[in-house]
Short mmCIF file of C-alpha atoms in Angstrom, two decimals:
data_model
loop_
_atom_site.label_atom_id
_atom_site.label_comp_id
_atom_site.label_asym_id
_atom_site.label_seq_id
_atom_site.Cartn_x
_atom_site.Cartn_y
_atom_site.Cartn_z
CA UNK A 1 6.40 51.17 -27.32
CA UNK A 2 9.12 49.06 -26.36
CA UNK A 3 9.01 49.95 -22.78
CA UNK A 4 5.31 49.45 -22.69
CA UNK A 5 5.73 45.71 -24.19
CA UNK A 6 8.64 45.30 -21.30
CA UNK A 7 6.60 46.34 -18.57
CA UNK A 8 4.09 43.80 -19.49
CA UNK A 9 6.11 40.98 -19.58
CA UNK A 10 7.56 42.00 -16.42
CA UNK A 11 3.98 42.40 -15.19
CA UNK A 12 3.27 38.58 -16.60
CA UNK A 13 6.60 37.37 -15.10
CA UNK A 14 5.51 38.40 -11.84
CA UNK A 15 2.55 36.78 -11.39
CA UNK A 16 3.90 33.50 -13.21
CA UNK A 17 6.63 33.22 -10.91
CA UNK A 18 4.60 33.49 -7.62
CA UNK A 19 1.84 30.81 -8.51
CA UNK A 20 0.21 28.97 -11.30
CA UNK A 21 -1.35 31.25 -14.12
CA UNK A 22 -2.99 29.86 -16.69
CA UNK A 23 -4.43 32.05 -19.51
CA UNK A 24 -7.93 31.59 -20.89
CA UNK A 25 -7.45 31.77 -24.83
CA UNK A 26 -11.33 33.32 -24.50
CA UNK A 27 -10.78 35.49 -21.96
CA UNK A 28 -7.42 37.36 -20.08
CA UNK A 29 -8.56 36.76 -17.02
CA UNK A 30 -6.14 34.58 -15.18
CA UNK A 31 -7.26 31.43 -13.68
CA UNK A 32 -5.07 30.68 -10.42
CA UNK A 33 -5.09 27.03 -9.36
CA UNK A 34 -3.69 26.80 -6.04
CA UNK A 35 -4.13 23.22 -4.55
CA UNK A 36 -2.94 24.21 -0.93
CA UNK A 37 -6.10 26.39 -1.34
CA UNK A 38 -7.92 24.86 2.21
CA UNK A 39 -4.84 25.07 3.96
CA UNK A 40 -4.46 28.34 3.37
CA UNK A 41 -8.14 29.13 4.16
CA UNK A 42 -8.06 27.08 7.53
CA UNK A 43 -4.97 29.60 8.28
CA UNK A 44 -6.36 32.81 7.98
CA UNK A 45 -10.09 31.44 9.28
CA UNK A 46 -9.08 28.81 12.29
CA UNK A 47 -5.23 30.23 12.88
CA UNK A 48 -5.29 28.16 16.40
CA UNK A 49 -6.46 25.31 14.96
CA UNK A 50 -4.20 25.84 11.99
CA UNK A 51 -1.41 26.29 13.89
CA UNK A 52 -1.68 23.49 17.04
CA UNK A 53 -2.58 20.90 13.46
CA UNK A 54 1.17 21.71 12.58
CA UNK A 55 2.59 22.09 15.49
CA UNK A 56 1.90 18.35 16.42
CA UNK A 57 2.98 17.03 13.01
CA UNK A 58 6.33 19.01 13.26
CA UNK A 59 6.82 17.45 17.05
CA UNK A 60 6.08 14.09 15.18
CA UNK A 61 8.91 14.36 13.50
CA UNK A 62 11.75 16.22 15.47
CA UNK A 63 12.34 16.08 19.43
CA UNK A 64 12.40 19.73 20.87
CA UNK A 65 12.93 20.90 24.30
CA UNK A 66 10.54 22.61 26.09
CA UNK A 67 12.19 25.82 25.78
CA UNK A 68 12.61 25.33 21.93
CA UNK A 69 9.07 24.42 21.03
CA UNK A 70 8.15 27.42 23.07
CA UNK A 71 9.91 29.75 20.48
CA UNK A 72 7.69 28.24 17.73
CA UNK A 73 4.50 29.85 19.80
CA UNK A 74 5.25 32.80 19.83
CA UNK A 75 2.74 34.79 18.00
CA UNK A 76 3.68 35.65 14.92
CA UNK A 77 4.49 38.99 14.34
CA UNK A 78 2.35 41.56 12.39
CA UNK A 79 3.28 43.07 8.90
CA UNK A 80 3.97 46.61 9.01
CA UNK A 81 0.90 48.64 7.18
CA UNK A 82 -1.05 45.65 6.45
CA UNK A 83 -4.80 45.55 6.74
CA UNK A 84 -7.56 43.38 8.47
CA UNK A 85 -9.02 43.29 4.67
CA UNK A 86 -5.68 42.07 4.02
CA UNK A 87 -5.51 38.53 4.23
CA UNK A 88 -6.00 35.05 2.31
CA UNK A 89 -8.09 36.61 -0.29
CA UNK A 90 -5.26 39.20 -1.44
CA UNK A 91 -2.86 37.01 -3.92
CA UNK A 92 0.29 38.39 -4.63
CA UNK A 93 -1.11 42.26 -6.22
CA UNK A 94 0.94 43.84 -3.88
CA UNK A 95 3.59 42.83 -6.28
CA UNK A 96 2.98 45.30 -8.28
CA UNK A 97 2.46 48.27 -6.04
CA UNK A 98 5.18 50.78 -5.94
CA UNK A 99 4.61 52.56 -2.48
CA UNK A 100 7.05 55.69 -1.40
CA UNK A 101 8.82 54.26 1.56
CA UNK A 102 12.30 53.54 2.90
CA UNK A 103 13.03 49.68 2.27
CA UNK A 104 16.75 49.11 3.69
CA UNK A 105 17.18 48.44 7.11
CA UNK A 106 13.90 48.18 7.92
CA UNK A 107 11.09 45.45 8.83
CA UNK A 108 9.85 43.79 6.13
CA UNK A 109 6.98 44.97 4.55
CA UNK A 110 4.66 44.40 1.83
CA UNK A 111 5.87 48.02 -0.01
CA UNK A 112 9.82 46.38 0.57
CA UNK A 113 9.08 43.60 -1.13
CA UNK A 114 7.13 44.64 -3.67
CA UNK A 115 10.25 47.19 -4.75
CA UNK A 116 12.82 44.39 -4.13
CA UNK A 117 10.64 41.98 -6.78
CA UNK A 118 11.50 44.18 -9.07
CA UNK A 119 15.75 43.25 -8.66
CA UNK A 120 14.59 39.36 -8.54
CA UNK A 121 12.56 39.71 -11.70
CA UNK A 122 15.71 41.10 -13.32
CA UNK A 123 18.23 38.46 -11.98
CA UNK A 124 15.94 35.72 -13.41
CA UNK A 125 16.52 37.28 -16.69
CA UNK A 126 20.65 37.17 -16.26
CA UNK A 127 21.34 33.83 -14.63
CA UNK A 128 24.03 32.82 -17.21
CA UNK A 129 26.21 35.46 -16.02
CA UNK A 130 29.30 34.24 -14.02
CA UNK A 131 29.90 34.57 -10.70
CA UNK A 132 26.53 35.81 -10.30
CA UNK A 133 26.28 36.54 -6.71
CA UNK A 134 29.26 36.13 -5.88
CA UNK A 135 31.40 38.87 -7.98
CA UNK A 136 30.82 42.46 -6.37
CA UNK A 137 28.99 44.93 -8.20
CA UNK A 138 30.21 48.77 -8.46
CA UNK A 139 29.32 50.75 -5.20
CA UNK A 140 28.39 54.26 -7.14
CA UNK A 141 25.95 52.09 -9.11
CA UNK A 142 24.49 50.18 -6.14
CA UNK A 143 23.84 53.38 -3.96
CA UNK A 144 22.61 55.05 -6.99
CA UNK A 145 19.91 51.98 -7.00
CA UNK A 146 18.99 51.88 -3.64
CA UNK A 147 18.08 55.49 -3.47
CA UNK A 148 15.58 55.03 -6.50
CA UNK A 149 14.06 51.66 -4.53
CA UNK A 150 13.81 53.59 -1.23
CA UNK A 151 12.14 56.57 -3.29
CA UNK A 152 9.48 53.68 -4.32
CA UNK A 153 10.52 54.24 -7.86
CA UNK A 154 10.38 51.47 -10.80
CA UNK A 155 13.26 50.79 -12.07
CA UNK A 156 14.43 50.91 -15.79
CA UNK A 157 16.58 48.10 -15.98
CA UNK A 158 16.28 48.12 -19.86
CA UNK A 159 18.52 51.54 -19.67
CA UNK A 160 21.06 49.64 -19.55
CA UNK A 161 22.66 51.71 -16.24
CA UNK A 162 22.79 48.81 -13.86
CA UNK A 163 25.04 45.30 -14.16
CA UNK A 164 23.42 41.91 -12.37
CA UNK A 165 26.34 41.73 -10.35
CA UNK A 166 24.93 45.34 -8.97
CA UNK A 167 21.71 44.09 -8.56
CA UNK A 168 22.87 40.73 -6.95
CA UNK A 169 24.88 42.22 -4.27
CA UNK A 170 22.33 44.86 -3.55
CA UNK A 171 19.61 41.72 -3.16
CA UNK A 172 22.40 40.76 -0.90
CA UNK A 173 22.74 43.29 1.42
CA UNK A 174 18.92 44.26 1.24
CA UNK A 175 18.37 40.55 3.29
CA UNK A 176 22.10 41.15 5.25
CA UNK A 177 19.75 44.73 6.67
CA UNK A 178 17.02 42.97 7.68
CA UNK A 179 16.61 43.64 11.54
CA UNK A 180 16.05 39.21 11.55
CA UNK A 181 17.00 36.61 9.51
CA UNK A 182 14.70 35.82 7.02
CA UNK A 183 14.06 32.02 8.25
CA UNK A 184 13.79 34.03 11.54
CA UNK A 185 15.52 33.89 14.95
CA UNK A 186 12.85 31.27 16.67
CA UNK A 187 12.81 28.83 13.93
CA UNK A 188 16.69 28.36 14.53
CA UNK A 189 16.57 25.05 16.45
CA UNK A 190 14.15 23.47 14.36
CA UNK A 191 16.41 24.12 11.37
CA UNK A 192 19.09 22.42 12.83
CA UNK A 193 17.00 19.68 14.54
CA UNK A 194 15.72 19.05 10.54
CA UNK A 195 19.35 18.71 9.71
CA UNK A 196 19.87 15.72 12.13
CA UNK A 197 16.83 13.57 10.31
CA UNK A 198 18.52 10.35 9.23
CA UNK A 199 17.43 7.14 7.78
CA UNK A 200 17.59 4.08 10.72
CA UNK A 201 18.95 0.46 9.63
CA UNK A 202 16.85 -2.81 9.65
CA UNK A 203 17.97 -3.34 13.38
CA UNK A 204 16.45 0.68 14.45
CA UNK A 205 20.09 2.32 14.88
CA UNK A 206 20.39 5.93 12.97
CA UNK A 207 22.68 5.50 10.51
CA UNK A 208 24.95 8.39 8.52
CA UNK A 209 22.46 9.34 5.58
CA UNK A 210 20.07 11.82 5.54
CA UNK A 211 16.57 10.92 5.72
CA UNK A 212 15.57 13.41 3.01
CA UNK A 213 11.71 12.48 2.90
CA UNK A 214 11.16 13.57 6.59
CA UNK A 215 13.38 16.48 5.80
CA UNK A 216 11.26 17.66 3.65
CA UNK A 217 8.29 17.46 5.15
CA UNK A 218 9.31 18.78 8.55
CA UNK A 219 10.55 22.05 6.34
CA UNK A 220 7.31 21.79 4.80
CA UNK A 221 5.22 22.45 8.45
CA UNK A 222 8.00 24.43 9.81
CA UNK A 223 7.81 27.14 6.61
CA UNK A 224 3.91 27.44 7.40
CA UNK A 225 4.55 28.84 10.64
CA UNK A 226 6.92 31.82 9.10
CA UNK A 227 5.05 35.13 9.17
CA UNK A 228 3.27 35.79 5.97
CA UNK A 229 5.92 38.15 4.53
CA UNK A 230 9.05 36.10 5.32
CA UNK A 231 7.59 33.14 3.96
CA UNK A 232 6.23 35.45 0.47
CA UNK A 233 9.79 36.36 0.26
CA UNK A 234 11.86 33.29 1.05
CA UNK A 235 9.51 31.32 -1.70
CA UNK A 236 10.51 34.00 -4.34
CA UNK A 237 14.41 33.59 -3.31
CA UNK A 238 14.61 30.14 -3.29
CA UNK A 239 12.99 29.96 -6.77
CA UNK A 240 15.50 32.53 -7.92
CA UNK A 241 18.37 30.54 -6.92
CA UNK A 242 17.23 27.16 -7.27
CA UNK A 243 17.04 28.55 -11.27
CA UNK A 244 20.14 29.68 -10.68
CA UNK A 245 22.10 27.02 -9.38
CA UNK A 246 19.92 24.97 -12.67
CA UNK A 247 22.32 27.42 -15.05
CA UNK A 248 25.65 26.01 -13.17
CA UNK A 249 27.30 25.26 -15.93
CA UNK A 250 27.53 28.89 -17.40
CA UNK A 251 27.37 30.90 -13.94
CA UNK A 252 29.96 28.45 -12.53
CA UNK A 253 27.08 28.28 -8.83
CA UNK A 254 26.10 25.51 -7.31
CA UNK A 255 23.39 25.25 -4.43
CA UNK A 256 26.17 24.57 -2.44
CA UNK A 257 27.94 28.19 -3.68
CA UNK A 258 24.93 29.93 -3.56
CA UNK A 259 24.67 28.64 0.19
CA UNK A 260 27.44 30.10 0.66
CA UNK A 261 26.74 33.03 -0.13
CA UNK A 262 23.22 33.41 1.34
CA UNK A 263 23.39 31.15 4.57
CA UNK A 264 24.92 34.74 6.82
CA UNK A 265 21.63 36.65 5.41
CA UNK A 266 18.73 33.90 5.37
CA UNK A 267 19.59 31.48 8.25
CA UNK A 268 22.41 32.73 10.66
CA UNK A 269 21.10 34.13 13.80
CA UNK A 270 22.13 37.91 14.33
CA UNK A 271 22.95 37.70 17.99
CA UNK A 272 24.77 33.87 17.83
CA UNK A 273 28.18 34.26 19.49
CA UNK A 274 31.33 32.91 17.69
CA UNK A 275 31.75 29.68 19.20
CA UNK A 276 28.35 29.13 19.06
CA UNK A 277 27.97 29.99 15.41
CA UNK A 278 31.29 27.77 14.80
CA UNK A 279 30.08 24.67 16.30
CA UNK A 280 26.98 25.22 13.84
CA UNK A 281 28.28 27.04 10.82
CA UNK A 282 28.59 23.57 8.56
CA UNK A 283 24.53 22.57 9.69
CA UNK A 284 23.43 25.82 8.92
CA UNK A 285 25.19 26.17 6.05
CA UNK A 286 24.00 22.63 4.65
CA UNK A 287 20.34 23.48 5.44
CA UNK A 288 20.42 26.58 3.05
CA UNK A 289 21.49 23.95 0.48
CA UNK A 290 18.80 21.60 1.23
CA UNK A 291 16.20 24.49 0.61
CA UNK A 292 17.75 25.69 -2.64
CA UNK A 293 17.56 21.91 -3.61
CA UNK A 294 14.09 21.69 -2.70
CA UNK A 295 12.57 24.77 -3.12
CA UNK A 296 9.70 23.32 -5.55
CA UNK A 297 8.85 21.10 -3.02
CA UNK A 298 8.68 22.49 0.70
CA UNK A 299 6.17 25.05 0.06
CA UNK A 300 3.66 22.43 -0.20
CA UNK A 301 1.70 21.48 2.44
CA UNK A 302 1.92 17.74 2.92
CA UNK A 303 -0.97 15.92 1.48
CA UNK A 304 -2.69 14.80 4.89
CA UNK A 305 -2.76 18.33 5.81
CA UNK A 306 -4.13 19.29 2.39
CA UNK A 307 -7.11 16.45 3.37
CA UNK A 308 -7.44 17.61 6.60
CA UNK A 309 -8.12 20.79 5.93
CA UNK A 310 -10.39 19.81 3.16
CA UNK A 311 -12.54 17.68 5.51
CA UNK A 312 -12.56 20.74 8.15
CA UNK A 313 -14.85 22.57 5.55
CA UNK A 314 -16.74 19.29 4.28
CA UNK A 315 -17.44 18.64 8.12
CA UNK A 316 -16.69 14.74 7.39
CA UNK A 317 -13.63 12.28 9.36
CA UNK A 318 -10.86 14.43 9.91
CA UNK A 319 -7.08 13.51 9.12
CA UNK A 320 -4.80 14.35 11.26
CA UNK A 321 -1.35 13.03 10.62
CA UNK A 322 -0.03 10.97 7.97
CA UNK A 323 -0.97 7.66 9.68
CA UNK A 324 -4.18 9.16 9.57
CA UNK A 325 -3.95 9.42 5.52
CA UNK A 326 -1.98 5.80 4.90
CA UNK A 327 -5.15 4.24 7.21
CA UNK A 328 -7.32 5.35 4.59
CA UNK A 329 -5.68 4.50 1.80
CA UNK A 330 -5.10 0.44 2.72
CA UNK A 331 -5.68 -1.79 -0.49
CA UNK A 332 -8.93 -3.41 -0.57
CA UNK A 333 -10.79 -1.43 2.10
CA UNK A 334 -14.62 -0.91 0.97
CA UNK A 335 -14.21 2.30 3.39
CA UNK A 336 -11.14 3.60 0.99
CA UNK A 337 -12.94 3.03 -1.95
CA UNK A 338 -15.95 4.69 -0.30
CA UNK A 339 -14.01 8.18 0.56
CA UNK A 340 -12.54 8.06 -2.98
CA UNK A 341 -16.34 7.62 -4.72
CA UNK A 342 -14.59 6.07 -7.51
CA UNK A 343 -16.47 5.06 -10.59
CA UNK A 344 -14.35 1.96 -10.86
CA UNK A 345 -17.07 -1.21 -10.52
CA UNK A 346 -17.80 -2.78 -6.78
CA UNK A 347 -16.82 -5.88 -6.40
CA UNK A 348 -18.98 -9.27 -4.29
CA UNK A 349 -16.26 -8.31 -1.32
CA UNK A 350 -17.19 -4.78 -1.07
CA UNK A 351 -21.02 -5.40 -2.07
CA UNK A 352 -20.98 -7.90 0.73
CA UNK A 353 -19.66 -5.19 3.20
CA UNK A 354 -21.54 -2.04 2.39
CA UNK A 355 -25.38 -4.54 2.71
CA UNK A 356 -23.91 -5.38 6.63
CA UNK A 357 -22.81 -1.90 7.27
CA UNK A 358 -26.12 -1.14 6.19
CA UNK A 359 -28.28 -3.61 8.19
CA UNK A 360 -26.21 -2.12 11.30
CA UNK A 361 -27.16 1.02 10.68
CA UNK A 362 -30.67 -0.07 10.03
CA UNK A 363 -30.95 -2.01 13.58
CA UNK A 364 -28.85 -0.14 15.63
CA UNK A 365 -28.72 3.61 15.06
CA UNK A 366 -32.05 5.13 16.36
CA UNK A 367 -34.41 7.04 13.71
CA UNK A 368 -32.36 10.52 12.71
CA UNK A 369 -31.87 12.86 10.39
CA UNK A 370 -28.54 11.36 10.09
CA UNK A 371 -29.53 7.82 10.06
CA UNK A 372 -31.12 8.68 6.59
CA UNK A 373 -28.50 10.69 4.96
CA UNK A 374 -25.75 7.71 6.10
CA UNK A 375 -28.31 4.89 4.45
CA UNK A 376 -28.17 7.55 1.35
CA UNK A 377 -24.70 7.61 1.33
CA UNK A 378 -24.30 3.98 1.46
CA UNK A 379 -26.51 3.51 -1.15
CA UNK A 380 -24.56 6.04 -3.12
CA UNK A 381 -21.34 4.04 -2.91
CA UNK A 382 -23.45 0.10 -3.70
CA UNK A 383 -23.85 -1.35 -6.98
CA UNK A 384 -27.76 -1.32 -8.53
CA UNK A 385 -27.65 -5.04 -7.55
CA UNK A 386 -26.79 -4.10 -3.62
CA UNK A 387 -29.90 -4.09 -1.89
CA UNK A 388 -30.01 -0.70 0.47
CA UNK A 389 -32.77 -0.76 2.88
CA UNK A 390 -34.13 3.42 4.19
CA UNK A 391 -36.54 1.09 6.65
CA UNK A 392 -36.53 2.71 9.98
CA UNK A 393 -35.89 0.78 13.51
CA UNK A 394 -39.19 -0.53 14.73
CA UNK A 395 -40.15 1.52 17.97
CA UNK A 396 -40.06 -1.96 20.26
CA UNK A 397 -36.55 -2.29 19.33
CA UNK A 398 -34.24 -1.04 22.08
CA UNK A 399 -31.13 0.51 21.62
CA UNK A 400 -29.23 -1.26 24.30
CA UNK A 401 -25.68 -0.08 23.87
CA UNK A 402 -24.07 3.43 22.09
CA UNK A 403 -21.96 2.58 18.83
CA UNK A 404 -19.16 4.64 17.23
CA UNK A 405 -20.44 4.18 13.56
CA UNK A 406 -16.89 5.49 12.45
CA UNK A 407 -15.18 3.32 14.71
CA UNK A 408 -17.16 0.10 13.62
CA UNK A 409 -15.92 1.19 10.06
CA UNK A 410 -12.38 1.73 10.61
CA UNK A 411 -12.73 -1.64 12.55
CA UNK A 412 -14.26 -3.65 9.70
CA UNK A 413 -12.20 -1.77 7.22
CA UNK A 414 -8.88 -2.95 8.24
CA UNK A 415 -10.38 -6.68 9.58
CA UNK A 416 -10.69 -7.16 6.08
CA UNK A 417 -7.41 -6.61 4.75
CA UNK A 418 -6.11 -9.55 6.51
CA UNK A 419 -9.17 -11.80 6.02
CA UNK A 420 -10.47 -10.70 2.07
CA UNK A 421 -11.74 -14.62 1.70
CA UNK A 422 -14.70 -14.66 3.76
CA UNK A 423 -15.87 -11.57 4.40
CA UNK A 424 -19.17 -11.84 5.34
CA UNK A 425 -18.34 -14.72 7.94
CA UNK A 426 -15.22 -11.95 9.86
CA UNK A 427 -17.26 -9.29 9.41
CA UNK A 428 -20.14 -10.69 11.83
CA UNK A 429 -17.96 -11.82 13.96
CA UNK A 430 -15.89 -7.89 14.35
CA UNK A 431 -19.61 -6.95 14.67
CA UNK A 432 -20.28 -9.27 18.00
CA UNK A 433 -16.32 -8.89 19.76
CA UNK A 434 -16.74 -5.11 19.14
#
C-alpha cells in the first residue's frame, strides 16, 4: 500500500517538475498551460523558419565568426529510437516509460533519460544532505545501481539500499559518459561569446559588469537550438540544482560549488586540449553558474519570439526582433492600443486617428475582400460615436499610386508620439509627404 501511494507521488512529481500541472478539483485530468506553446509549434511545423528566426536574434546579440556560426547549422542530430509520430504533441510521457536498454556510455535517448529521472526525482527529495554532490558515494552500491538502470528496472529507493551521495555521483558520471557534452560541442563558442556580454557606459565603452539581461536572453535562443533531448535533460538538471544550491545553508553548495562540480560533464568540450581548456576553464566554469542561477528563466522563449510565432499562425504583422516588439508597444500609439483590443475607453486622439485611417482606406485601397474586413476591423477598435464608413471607392476614382497600408500605420503611429496635440492637423500632413 505504501509503495503504491509512493509511486504515485513519484508519478505526480514527475510531471510537476517538467511543466505546469494544474489539477481540476472536477476532474484528474491535468490541464498543462504552456505559454511558449507557438514557439514550440512553429519548431516542429516550420523548423527552417524556426530556426533562421533565432539564428538572427542570437547574431543580434553576439559577434561570431564565420566558422563559429557555421557550427550552430549544423543539423541537429536525431534521437536514437524516436518516431516521426514523435514530436511536439508528445509532452514529457516518456518519463515514465521504463524501456530495457543500456543507458551508460551511450547517446542519449529518450529510454536513458527516462531511467535517469528516476535518480533526479530522488535527489530532489534529499537536498539538505551535505556535501551533496560533492562527497563520493560507495562504489559496490553505485555499480549495483547502474546495473538495475541499464536492465530498465525501477528503482526502489524507499528500500532504503541506496545513499544520495550514491545516487549523486552516479548522476555524475552518467553525464561525465555521455559521448558529448550535454550543452554540446558546437554551442561552445557561443557559450563563451555569452560570457563576454557587458553593460557599456554613457560615453559607449564596455565596461567590467556583466550585462545580465542580454545574457539571458542570448542563452534563451541559444538553448532552443539544443537537440530535443539535451535540452529535456539540461532543463531537468538545472532545476535540480538550482533547488539545490536554494538549500545552501544545510548542504553547504552554492551555484558556484555545484559549478564546480558539473562544468567538466555539462559544458567542457571532450576533445579541448590543455592549454586551450586553461585559457577558458574560469569562462566556462562561470557560465555553468549563470545557468544554475537562471535556470527558471532561460528556458523561456523571449517574448517577441513568443508574438512572433503567435502572429505566424494568426497570419497578421509579424515580429521579428525585439525592436520589432518595443515599436509596438510606444505609449499613446492608436496602432498599440489597436493590436492589444483593449476594453479600456478611446480617447478624441485615437478617435481622431482611426476616422482618417479609415477615410484612406475608403479612397485609396481599391474594392477587396480585404478592403472590407480592414474597415471591419477598424470599426471594431472605434468608439460607437466614431463614424466608420464600409462605402466602396467610386469606379471613376483612380488609384494613381500603390500604398503600404501597414507602412502608412507604423508611419502615423509613431508621428504621433512626438506630436499628441494636434493630431488631426500631422496626421494629414504624414498622409501627403508619404
Amino acid at each position: 500500500m505504501a509503495a503504491e501511494k509512493d509511486t504515485d507521488v513519484n508519478k505526480r512529481d514527475r510531471r510537476g517538475t517538467v511543466c505546469n500541472v494544474v489539477i481540476s478539483q472536477e476532474s484528474e485530468t491535468p490541464i498543462i498551460f504552456n505559454p511558449d506553446f507557438f514557439v514550440e509549434k512553429l519548431r516542429h511545423e516550420r523548423p527552417e523558419a524556426f530556426t533562421e528566426l533565432v539564428l538572427s536574434n542570437i547574431t543580434r546579440l553576439i559577434d561570431l565568426p564565420g566558422a563559429e556560426f557555421s557550427q550552430l547549422l549544423d543539423e541537429e542530430p536525431k534521437t536514437p529510437n524516436a518516431t516521426a509520430a514523435g514530436g511536439f504533441f508528445r509532452s514529457f510521457n516518456f518519463l515514465k516509460r521504463k524501456d530495457k536498454c543500456v543507458v551508460f556510455g551511450m547517446p542519449l535517448t529518450e529510454e536513458g533519460i527516462a531511467q535517469i529521472y528516476q535518480l533526479i526525482v530522488y535527489l530532489s527529495k534529499n537536498l539538505h544532505v551535505e556535501g551533496l554532490f560533492r562527497v563520493p558515494g560507495n562504489s559496490l552500491r553505485q555499480q549495483t545501481l547502474r546495473e538495475q538502470l541499464n536492465s530498465g528496472a525501477d528503482i526502489d529507493f524507499s528500500s532504503g539500499d541506496f545513499h544520495p551521495n550514491d545516487v549523486a555521483t552516479l548522476l555524475k558520471s552518467f553525464l561525465g559518459e555521455l559521448p558529448e557534452p550535454l550543452l554540446t560541442q558546437r554551442h561552445l563558442h557561443a557559450h563563451l561569446k555569452i560570457t563576454e556580454l557587458s553593460l557599456f557606459d554613457d560615453y559607449g565603452n564596455k565596461t567590467s559588469l556583466p550585462d545580465k539581461e542580454r545574457q539571458i536572453e542570448a542563452l534563451q535562443l541559444l538553448l532552443m537550438l539544443l537537440p530535443t533531448a539535451n535540452r529535456t535533460l539540461l532543463k531537468l538538471l538545472l532545476d535540480l540544482l538550482y533547488h539545490t544550491a536554494k538549500q545552501q545553508d544545510k548542504n553547504k553548495m552554492s551555484a558556484h560549488n555545484l559549478a564546480l562540480m558539473f562544468a567538466p560533464h555539462v559544458i567542457w568540450p571532450k576533445n579541448m586540449n590543455a592549454s586551450d581548456l586553461q585559457e577558458n576553464l574560469k569562462k566556462l566554469n562561470s557560465s555553468m553558474a549563470f545557468l544554475i542561477k537562471h535556470s527558471q528563466k532561460i528556458f523561456r522563449a523571449p517574448a517577441y519570439l513568443r508574438e512572433h510565432a503567435r502572429l505566424q499562425f494568426a497570419n497578421t504583422r509579424l515580429i521579428h526582433s525585439k525592436d520589432d516588439l518595443e515599436l509596438l508597444s510606444v505609449g499613446g500609439s492608436p496602432f498599440a492600443s489597436a493590436c492589444k483590443r483593449s476594453a479600456a475607453p478611446v480617447d478624441s486622439h485615437t478617435e481622431e486617428a482611426l476616422r482618417e485611417l479609415c477615410r484612406h482606406v475608403t479612397d485609396h485601397m481599391p474594392n477587396s475582400a480585404k478592403k472590407k474586413k480592414l474597415i471591419r476591423q477598424l470599426g471594431k477598435q472605434s468608439s460607437p460615436s466614431t463614424p466608420v464608413s464600409e462605402s466602396t471607392t467610386p469606379t471613376s476614382k483612380k488609384h494613381t499610386r500603390s500604398r503600404s497600408f501597414g507602412g502608412l500605420i507604423k508611419v502615423r503611429s509613431l508621428y504621433r508620439c512626438f506630436n499628441q496635440t494636434t493630431p488631426t492637423t500631422h496626421l494629414r500632413d504624414v498622409h501627403r509627404s508619404y
